[in-house]
Amino acid sequence: MKISARNMLKATVKQVTDGAVNSEVVVELPGGQEIVSIITKTSAHNLGLAQGKTVYAVVKASNVMLAVD
Amino acid sequence: MKISARNMLKATVKQVTDGAVNSEVVVELPGGQEIVSIITKTSAHNLGLAQGKTVYAVVKASNVMLAVD
Amino acid sequence: MKISARNMLKATVKQVTDGAVNSEVVVELPGGQEIVSIITKTSAHNLGLAQGKTVYAVVKASNVMLAVD
Amino acid sequence: MKISARNMLKATVKQVTDGAVNSEVVVELPGGQEIVSIITKTSAHNLGLAQGKTVYAVVKASNVMLAVD
Amino acid sequence: MKISARNMLKATVKQVTDGAVNSEVVVELPGGQEIVSIITKTSAHNLGLAQGKTVYAVVKASNVMLAVD
Amino acid sequence: MKISARNMLKATVKQVTDGAVNSEVVVELPGGQEIVSIITKTSAHNLGLAQGKTVYAVVKASNVMLAVD
């Protein structure tokens, strides 16, 4: 499957915290920087997310803001 | 200013393409990976975005999906 | 690739309208209902979108609102 | 009320799962396909969502991605 | 129609700028503060948006970030 | 820090409701109108959000819909 989302960053799952309907998943980029994702708990389970698993953080370009100091 | 968005990745502007109301901005992470952002042309100009400028790509955690191979 | 987005609707491309940076893509569900998507023009081209092509409309659950009459 | 969101799909509520602040609502399209929505629990209650209720799944076009096999 | 989006701010259209596929619409709150919206040009036309028209700016709660100084 | 998000509304925190991973934060504009935000509980804590605190509600323009009566 090829998706229109322009941003896909390869990362490793570091921590999964489940709520009642959503899960917070912290992943780590190769350079050590963390990315935080909120997805449904059902998706977290469907994807078999657990510490150490290789994943891609996927973000639609229109959801990326830019900031300057 | 400190914002609730959990993801801020330091990057360098590589290319700015202006449309009538939106601009596409390609930025590069230190590891060489690219991030694409769509913001309004007015914002791109207000921030003075141009090739080589240091910026942060900012993404709300609820806008980050995860994928597995 | 398996993605966390909970919604994937199989559809057929009906019309692609390119802007300078974004494209509007109208797709049709099997029941005849239309879905409209705004993606970057680069993505529309990368996916080879053209009238008649089979695609999936993908939506993260947190981007689906509900309304009642 | 008429809203700018381009996508409104008529559906029937199948299941509501409440968390502390969000609810996951599964709705079913006439063709049997399911759509999952995450809204605040307060909204789910304000709209009186319950199994069997007719609703519309509403999605802004810029939140629809496209994928190809 | 009643929608799950928690935020609806009454405002007056101040300016509409059309691109090829999207329009930027600036609206003004009663207190004079401006809100900027990007919607499809088709939606801007369907809603008959023009200077002076009364509208509601509608935002899903999960799309509102918070910042502190 | 200067961000590309076009909408920043000064407000006062009225109520914070924590879930397992997300928090719902209700803020009040100077005119008395409320805005509801869903952010991660970690962000709510990092920003020190509590009743009476001055904050800014930040919304990317592409996440603002418009509606007419």
Coordinates of C-alpha atoms in Angstrom, one line a residue:
Chain A
M1 CA 0.0 0.0 0.0
K2 CA 1.2 3.5 -0.9
I3 CA -0.4 6.4 0.9
S4 CA -0.6 10.1 0.1
A5 CA 0.7 11.2 3.5
R6 CA 4.1 12.8 2.7
N7 CA 5.8 12.1 6.0
M8 CA 6.9 8.6 7.2
L9 CA 9.6 8.4 9.8
K10 CA 11.0 5.0 10.7
A11 CA 11.2 4.6 14.5
T12 CA 11.2 2.2 17.4
V13 CA 8.4 1.9 19.9
K14 CA 9.5 3.0 23.4
Q15 CA 6.4 3.0 25.5
V16 CA 2.7 2.3 25.1
T17 CA 0.2 3.8 27.6
D18 CA -3.4 2.6 27.2
G19 CA -6.5 4.6 28.1
A20 CA -10.1 3.5 27.8
V21 CA -10.3 4.4 24.1
N22 CA -7.0 5.9 23.1
S23 CA -3.4 4.9 23.6
E24 CA -0.3 7.1 23.8
V25 CA 2.6 5.6 21.9
V26 CA 6.1 7.1 22.3
V27 CA 8.5 6.1 19.5
E28 CA 12.2 6.9 19.1
L29 CA 13.9 8.1 15.9
P30 CA 17.3 6.7 15.0
G31 CA 18.9 9.9 16.2
G32 CA 17.3 9.5 19.7
Q33 CA 14.6 12.1 19.3
E34 CA 11.1 11.0 20.5
I35 CA 7.8 11.3 18.6
V36 CA 4.5 11.0 20.5
S37 CA 1.4 9.5 18.8
I38 CA -2.2 9.2 20.0
I39 CA -4.1 6.4 18.3
T40 CA -7.1 4.3 19.3
K41 CA -6.3 1.5 21.7
T42 CA -7.8 -0.9 19.2
S43 CA -5.3 0.2 16.6
A44 CA -2.4 -0.1 19.0
H45 CA -3.5 -3.7 19.6
N46 CA -4.2 -4.4 16.0
L47 CA -0.7 -3.3 15.0
G48 CA 0.8 -5.4 17.9
L49 CA 2.7 -2.3 19.2
A50 CA 5.1 -3.1 22.0
Q51 CA 8.5 -1.9 23.2
G52 CA 11.2 -2.5 20.6
K53 CA 8.9 -2.9 17.6
T54 CA 9.9 -1.1 14.4
V55 CA 7.1 1.3 13.1
Y56 CA 6.7 4.3 10.9
A57 CA 5.3 7.6 12.2
V58 CA 3.0 8.9 9.5
V59 CA 1.9 12.5 9.2
K60 CA -0.2 14.3 6.5
A61 CA 1.7 17.4 5.3
S62 CA -1.2 19.7 6.2
N63 CA -0.8 18.7 9.8
V64 CA 2.8 19.9 10.1
M65 CA 3.2 23.4 11.4
L66 CA 6.5 25.3 11.3
A67 CA 7.9 27.5 14.1
V68 CA 11.0 29.8 14.3
D69 CA 12.8 31.0 17.4
Chain B
M1 CA 6.0 30.5 24.4
K2 CA 5.5 26.8 25.3
I3 CA 2.9 24.8 23.3
S4 CA 1.0 21.6 24.1
A5 CA 2.0 20.0 20.8
R6 CA 4.2 17.1 21.8
N7 CA 6.4 16.9 18.7
M8 CA 8.9 19.5 17.7
L9 CA 11.7 18.5 15.3
K10 CA 14.5 20.9 14.5
A11 CA 15.1 21.1 10.8
T12 CA 16.5 23.3 8.0
V13 CA 14.3 24.8 5.2
K14 CA 15.2 23.2 1.9
Q15 CA 12.5 24.5 -0.5
V16 CA 9.4 26.8 -0.4
T17 CA 6.8 26.5 -3.2
D18 CA 4.1 29.1 -3.0
G19 CA 0.5 28.6 -4.3
A20 CA -2.2 31.2 -4.2
V21 CA -3.2 30.6 -0.5
N22 CA -0.9 27.8 0.7
S23 CA 2.8 27.1 0.5
E24 CA 4.5 23.7 0.5
V25 CA 7.7 23.8 2.6
V26 CA 10.2 21.0 2.5
V27 CA 12.5 20.9 5.5
E28 CA 15.4 18.5 6.3
L29 CA 16.2 16.8 9.6
P30 CA 19.8 16.6 10.8
G31 CA 19.9 12.9 9.6
G32 CA 18.9 14.0 6.1
Q33 CA 15.3 12.8 6.1
E34 CA 12.8 15.3 4.7
I35 CA 9.5 16.6 6.3
V36 CA 6.9 18.3 4.1
S37 CA 4.6 20.9 5.6
I38 CA 1.6 22.8 4.1
I39 CA 1.0 26.2 5.7
T40 CA -0.6 29.3 4.5
K41 CA 1.5 31.5 2.2
T42 CA 1.0 34.4 4.6
S43 CA 2.5 32.3 7.4
A44 CA 5.5 31.2 5.3
H45 CA 6.1 34.9 4.6
N46 CA 5.5 36.0 8.2
L47 CA 8.1 33.5 9.4
G48 CA 10.6 34.6 6.8
L49 CA 11.0 31.0 5.5
A50 CA 13.7 30.6 3.0
Q51 CA 16.3 28.0 2.1
G52 CA 18.8 27.4 4.9
K53 CA 16.7 28.9 7.7
T54 CA 16.5 26.8 10.9
V55 CA 12.9 25.9 11.9
Y56 CA 10.9 23.4 14.0
A57 CA 8.4 21.1 12.5
V58 CA 5.6 21.0 15.0
V59 CA 2.9 18.2 15.1
K60 CA 0.1 17.6 17.6
A61 CA 0.3 14.0 18.9
S62 CA -3.3 13.2 17.8
N63 CA -2.1 13.9 14.2
V64 CA 0.6 11.2 14.2
M65 CA -0.5 7.8 12.8
L66 CA 1.6 4.7 13.1
A67 CA 2.2 2.0 10.5
V68 CA 4.0 -1.4 10.5
D69 CA 5.3 -3.3 7.5
Chain C
M1 CA 1.9 -1.9 5.2
K2 CA -0.7 -1.8 8.0
I3 CA -1.7 1.7 9.3
S4 CA -3.4 2.8 12.6
A5 CA -6.0 4.9 10.7
R6 CA -9.3 3.1 11.4
N7 CA -11.1 4.2 8.3
M8 CA -10.3 2.9 4.8
L9 CA -13.1 3.1 2.2
K10 CA -12.5 1.6 -1.2
A11 CA -13.4 4.0 -4.0
T12 CA -12.9 5.0 -7.6
V13 CA -11.3 8.3 -8.7
K14 CA -13.8 10.5 -10.5
Q15 CA -12.0 13.8 -10.9
V16 CA -8.6 15.4 -10.1
T17 CA -8.2 19.2 -10.0
D18 CA -4.6 20.4 -9.5
G19 CA -3.7 23.7 -7.8
A20 CA -0.2 25.0 -7.4
V21 CA 0.6 22.9 -4.3
N22 CA -2.6 21.0 -3.5
S23 CA -4.9 18.8 -5.6
E24 CA -8.6 18.2 -5.0
V25 CA -9.5 14.6 -5.7
V26 CA -13.2 13.5 -5.9
V27 CA -13.7 9.7 -5.4
E28 CA -16.8 7.6 -5.6
L29 CA -17.9 4.9 -3.2
P30 CA -19.5 1.7 -4.6
G31 CA -22.9 3.1 -3.5
G32 CA -22.4 6.2 -5.6
Q33 CA -21.7 8.6 -2.8
E34 CA -18.7 11.0 -3.3
I35 CA -15.8 11.7 -1.0
V36 CA -13.6 14.7 -1.5
S37 CA -9.9 14.7 -0.5
I38 CA -7.3 17.5 -0.5
I39 CA -3.7 16.1 -0.8
T40 CA -0.5 17.7 -2.2
K41 CA -0.2 17.7 -5.9
T42 CA 3.0 15.8 -5.6
S43 CA 1.2 13.0 -3.8
A44 CA -1.6 12.9 -6.4
H45 CA 1.1 12.5 -9.1
N46 CA 3.2 10.0 -7.0
L47 CA 0.1 7.8 -6.6
G48 CA -0.7 8.1 -10.3
L49 CA -4.3 9.3 -9.6
A50 CA -6.5 9.5 -12.6
Q51 CA -10.1 9.0 -13.4
G52 CA -11.1 5.3 -13.0
K53 CA -8.3 4.3 -10.7
T54 CA -9.1 2.3 -7.6
V55 CA -8.1 4.0 -4.3
Y56 CA -8.8 3.9 -0.6
A57 CA -10.0 7.0 1.2
V58 CA -8.1 6.9 4.6
V59 CA -9.3 8.9 7.6
K60 CA -7.9 8.9 11.2
A61 CA -10.8 8.2 13.6
S62 CA -10.0 11.4 15.6
N63 CA -10.8 13.4 12.4
V64 CA -14.4 12.0 12.0
M65 CA -17.1 14.2 13.6
L66 CA -20.7 13.1 14.0
A67 CA -23.8 15.1 13.4
V68 CA -27.5 14.5 14.0
D69 CA -30.5 16.2 12.3
Chain D
M1 CA -26.9 24.8 9.4
K2 CA -24.7 24.2 6.3
I3 CA -21.1 23.4 7.0
S4 CA -18.0 23.7 4.8
A5 CA -16.9 20.1 5.4
R6 CA -17.2 18.4 2.1
N7 CA -17.9 14.8 3.4
M8 CA -21.1 13.8 5.1
L9 CA -22.0 10.1 5.1
K10 CA -25.3 8.9 6.5
A11 CA -24.8 6.0 9.0
T12 CA -26.3 4.2 11.9
V13 CA -24.7 4.1 15.4
K14 CA -23.5 0.5 16.2
Q15 CA -21.5 0.9 19.4
V16 CA -20.4 3.7 21.8
T17 CA -17.5 3.1 24.1
D18 CA -16.9 5.9 26.7
G19 CA -13.5 6.8 28.2
A20 CA -12.9 9.5 30.7
V21 CA -12.9 12.4 28.2
N22 CA -13.3 10.8 24.8
S23 CA -15.8 8.3 23.3
E24 CA -15.2 5.9 20.4
V25 CA -18.3 5.6 18.2
V26 CA -18.6 2.9 15.6
V27 CA -21.2 3.7 12.9
E28 CA -22.3 1.6 9.9
L29 CA -22.8 2.8 6.4
P30 CA -25.8 1.5 4.4
G31 CA -23.5 -0.9 2.6
G32 CA -22.4 -2.5 5.9
Q33 CA -18.9 -0.8 6.0
E34 CA -18.0 0.6 9.4
I35 CA -16.6 4.1 10.2
V36 CA -14.9 4.8 13.6
S37 CA -15.1 8.3 15.2
I38 CA -13.4 9.6 18.3
I39 CA -15.3 12.6 19.8
T40 CA -15.5 14.0 23.3
K41 CA -17.8 12.0 25.7
T42 CA -19.6 15.3 26.3
S43 CA -20.5 15.5 22.6
A44 CA -21.5 11.8 22.5
H45 CA -23.9 12.6 25.3
N46 CA -25.1 15.9 23.9
L47 CA -26.0 14.3 20.6
G48 CA -27.8 11.4 22.4
L49 CA -25.7 8.8 20.6
A50 CA -26.9 5.3 21.1
Q51 CA -27.2 2.1 19.1
G52 CA -29.5 2.4 16.2
K53 CA -29.5 6.2 16.0
T54 CA -29.1 7.8 12.5
V55 CA -26.1 10.1 12.3
Y56 CA -23.8 11.7 9.7
A57 CA -20.1 11.0 9.7
V58 CA -18.6 14.4 8.8
V59 CA -15.0 14.8 7.6
K60 CA -13.1 17.9 6.3
A61 CA -11.6 17.2 2.9
S62 CA -8.1 18.1 4.1
N63 CA -8.3 15.2 6.5
V64 CA -8.9 12.6 3.8
M65 CA -5.8 10.8 2.6
L66 CA -5.7 8.5 -0.4
A67 CA -3.9 5.2 -0.8
V68 CA -3.3 2.8 -3.6
D69 CA -2.4 -0.9 -3.5
Chain E
M1 CA -28.2 19.8 12.3
K2 CA -26.2 19.5 15.6
I3 CA -22.6 18.5 15.3
S4 CA -20.1 17.0 17.7
A5 CA -17.5 19.7 17.2
R6 CA -17.3 21.5 20.5
N7 CA -16.3 24.9 19.2
M8 CA -18.5 27.3 17.2
L9 CA -17.7 31.0 17.2
K10 CA -20.0 33.4 15.6
A11 CA -18.1 35.8 13.3
T12 CA -18.4 38.0 10.2
V13 CA -16.6 37.3 6.9
K14 CA -13.9 40.0 6.3
Q15 CA -12.0 38.7 3.3
V16 CA -12.1 35.7 0.9
T17 CA -9.0 34.9 -1.2
D18 CA -9.5 32.1 -3.7
G19 CA -6.7 29.8 -4.9
A20 CA -7.2 27.0 -7.5
V21 CA -8.6 24.5 -5.0
N22 CA -8.6 26.2 -1.6
S23 CA -9.8 29.5 -0.3
E24 CA -8.5 31.5 2.6
V25 CA -11.3 33.1 4.6
V26 CA -10.7 35.7 7.2
V27 CA -13.5 36.2 9.7
E28 CA -13.8 38.6 12.6
L29 CA -15.2 37.8 16.1
P30 CA -17.4 40.4 17.8
G31 CA -14.4 41.5 19.9
G32 CA -12.5 42.4 16.7
Q33 CA -10.1 39.4 16.8
E34 CA -9.6 37.6 13.5
I35 CA -9.8 33.9 12.7
V36 CA -8.4 32.4 9.5
S37 CA -9.9 29.4 7.8
I38 CA -8.7 27.3 4.8
I39 CA -11.6 25.5 3.1
T40 CA -12.1 24.3 -0.4
K41 CA -13.0 27.0 -3.0
T42 CA -16.1 24.9 -3.8
S43 CA -17.2 25.1 -0.1
A44 CA -16.6 28.8 0.0
H45 CA -18.9 29.2 -3.1
N46 CA -21.5 26.7 -1.8
L47 CA -21.8 28.7 1.4
G48 CA -22.0 32.0 -0.5
L49 CA -19.2 33.5 1.6
A50 CA -18.7 37.1 1.0
Q51 CA -17.6 40.2 3.0
G52 CA -20.1 41.0 5.7
K53 CA -21.8 37.5 5.9
T54 CA -22.5 36.0 9.3
V55 CA -20.8 32.6 9.8
Y56 CA -19.6 30.3 12.5
A57 CA -16.0 29.2 12.8
V58 CA -16.2 25.5 13.8
V59 CA -13.3 23.6 15.3
K60 CA -13.1 20.0 16.6
A61 CA -11.7 20.1 20.2
S62 CA -8.9 17.7 19.3
N63 CA -7.6 20.3 16.9
V64 CA -7.2 23.0 19.6
M65 CA -3.7 23.3 21.1
L66 CA -2.9 25.4 24.1
A67 CA 0.2 27.5 24.7
V68 CA 1.5 29.5 27.7
D69 CA 3.9 32.4 27.7
Chain F
M1 CA 9.0 31.2 19.4
K2 CA 6.8 32.2 16.4
I3 CA 4.5 29.5 14.9
S4 CA 2.8 29.2 11.5
A5 CA -0.6 28.5 13.1
R6 CA -2.7 31.5 12.2
N7 CA -5.1 31.5 15.1
M8 CA -4.1 32.3 18.7
L9 CA -6.9 33.4 21.1
K10 CA -6.0 34.6 24.6
A11 CA -8.2 32.8 27.2
T12 CA -8.3 31.7 30.8
V13 CA -8.4 28.1 31.9
K14 CA -11.8 27.3 33.5
Q15 CA -11.7 23.5 33.9
V16 CA -9.2 20.6 33.4
T17 CA -10.6 17.0 33.3
D18 CA -7.9 14.3 33.1
G19 CA -8.4 10.9 31.4
A20 CA -5.7 8.2 31.2
V21 CA -3.9 9.7 28.3
N22 CA -5.8 12.8 27.3
S23 CA -7.2 15.8 29.2
E24 CA -10.1 18.0 28.3
V25 CA -9.4 21.7 29.0
V26 CA -12.2 24.3 28.9
V27 CA -11.0 27.9 28.5
E28 CA -12.9 31.1 28.4
L29 CA -12.4 34.0 26.0
P30 CA -12.6 37.6 27.3
G31 CA -16.2 37.8 25.9
G32 CA -17.3 34.8 28.0
Q33 CA -17.4 32.3 25.2
E34 CA -15.9 28.9 25.9
I35 CA -13.3 26.9 23.9
V36 CA -12.7 23.2 24.5
S37 CA -9.4 21.6 23.8
I38 CA -8.2 18.0 24.0
I39 CA -4.5 17.6 24.6
T40 CA -2.4 14.9 26.2
K41 CA -2.5 14.7 30.0
T42 CA 1.3 15.0 29.9
S43 CA 1.0 18.3 28.0
A44 CA -1.6 19.6 30.4
H45 CA 0.8 18.9 33.3
N46 CA 3.9 20.2 31.5
L47 CA 2.1 23.6 30.9
G48 CA 0.9 23.7 34.5
L49 CA -2.7 24.2 33.4
A50 CA -5.0 25.0 36.3
Q51 CA -8.1 27.1 36.8
G52 CA -7.4 30.8 36.3
K53 CA -4.2 30.4 34.2
T54 CA -3.8 32.6 31.1
V55 CA -3.3 30.5 28.0
Y56 CA -3.6 30.8 24.2
A57 CA -5.9 28.5 22.2
V58 CA -3.9 27.8 19.0
V59 CA -5.6 26.4 15.9
K60 CA -4.0 25.8 12.4
A61 CA -6.1 27.5 9.7
S62 CA -6.7 24.3 7.8
N63 CA -8.6 22.9 10.9
V64 CA -11.1 25.7 11.0
M65 CA -14.4 24.9 9.2
L66 CA -17.1 27.5 8.4
A67 CA -20.9 27.1 8.7
V68 CA -23.8 29.3 7.9
D69 CA -27.4 29.1 9.3

